[in-house]
Amino acid sequence: MTAQLNPRGDVAVLVPAAGSGTRLGPGAPKALRLLGGEPLLVHAVRRVGRAPSVAAIIVAAPPDEVAAVRAMLAPVAPVTVVAGGAHRQASVAAALAAVPAELPIILVHDAARALAPPDLVESVAAAVRAGAEAVIPVLPVVDTIKEVGPDDAVRGTVDRSPLRAVQTPQGFRRQVLAAAHAAAVDPLTDDAGLVEKQGVRVTCVPGSDHALKITRPFDLLLAEHLLATE
């Protein structure tokens, strides 16, 4: 069944999905790798489309896969598909340019976080709606962190109490994200990092264990398990 987005929603979700995903091993672009028999991108869009605040989803696909991605997502949700760029920032910028003018809240979401739940989308959007200029979902760092020198010798133990692991979707007031991309000089893989460079305060909200990033073959196995237990 095709998800029906909320025409009265105030959120556009951008999904940069043009990356190759080399750490996942040889094969299709990462967003098009299969999880439970369906591409990661399909899972990501389906969950985003279930969030009540979402009025538009814009996917930046590999340039030679735009038509195929559009056809693939048509049964999932009404999605706009544009050609992505050579790096993530260019893909986000291309998707941002396609957002309907009336939508004030922009979320940027990685297709590799295919199992991020709709309530996480709503939590991030709500924080922006409440006044935050930029919002990221985070989880506490649970591993012991060591600083290691080039000789592989430990230099010290890092205090993990103020550290957080960052997830997506990341949320922004539209004008904040647009200004950050317009001012960007070097491409970054994190949109919150772009707005930080502009002196914008970034607010944290609790993340989700299900929003893990599928980067390595082991991550794919873990996601398969989570999917099977839903």
Short mmCIF file of N, CA and C in Angstrom, two decimals, residues 24 39 58 84 134 137 210 216:
data_model
loop_
_atom_site.label_atom_id
_atom_site.label_comp_id
_atom_site.label_asym_id
_atom_site.label_seq_id
_atom_site.Cartn_x
_atom_site.Cartn_y
_atom_site.Cartn_z
N LEU A 24 30.34 -1.60 2.61
CA LEU A 24 29.37 -2.69 2.67
C LEU A 24 29.74 -3.82 1.72
N PRO A 39 15.18 -2.96 -0.96
CA PRO A 39 16.30 -2.02 -0.80
C PRO A 39 16.20 -1.21 0.49
N ILE A 58 12.02 13.99 -0.57
CA ILE A 58 12.84 14.20 -1.77
C ILE A 58 14.06 13.31 -1.67
N GLY A 84 21.46 12.93 -7.62
CA GLY A 84 22.41 13.31 -6.57
C GLY A 84 23.72 13.80 -7.15
N ALA A 134 18.44 23.85 14.88
CA ALA A 134 19.01 22.60 14.35
C ALA A 134 18.91 21.55 15.44
N PRO A 137 19.38 13.68 16.64
CA PRO A 137 19.13 12.59 17.58
C PRO A 137 20.46 11.94 17.98
N HIS A 210 17.09 1.54 16.93
CA HIS A 210 16.71 1.03 15.61
C HIS A 210 17.24 1.90 14.48
N ARG A 216 28.51 -1.75 7.41
CA ARG A 216 29.33 -2.95 7.20
C ARG A 216 28.43 -4.17 7.07
#
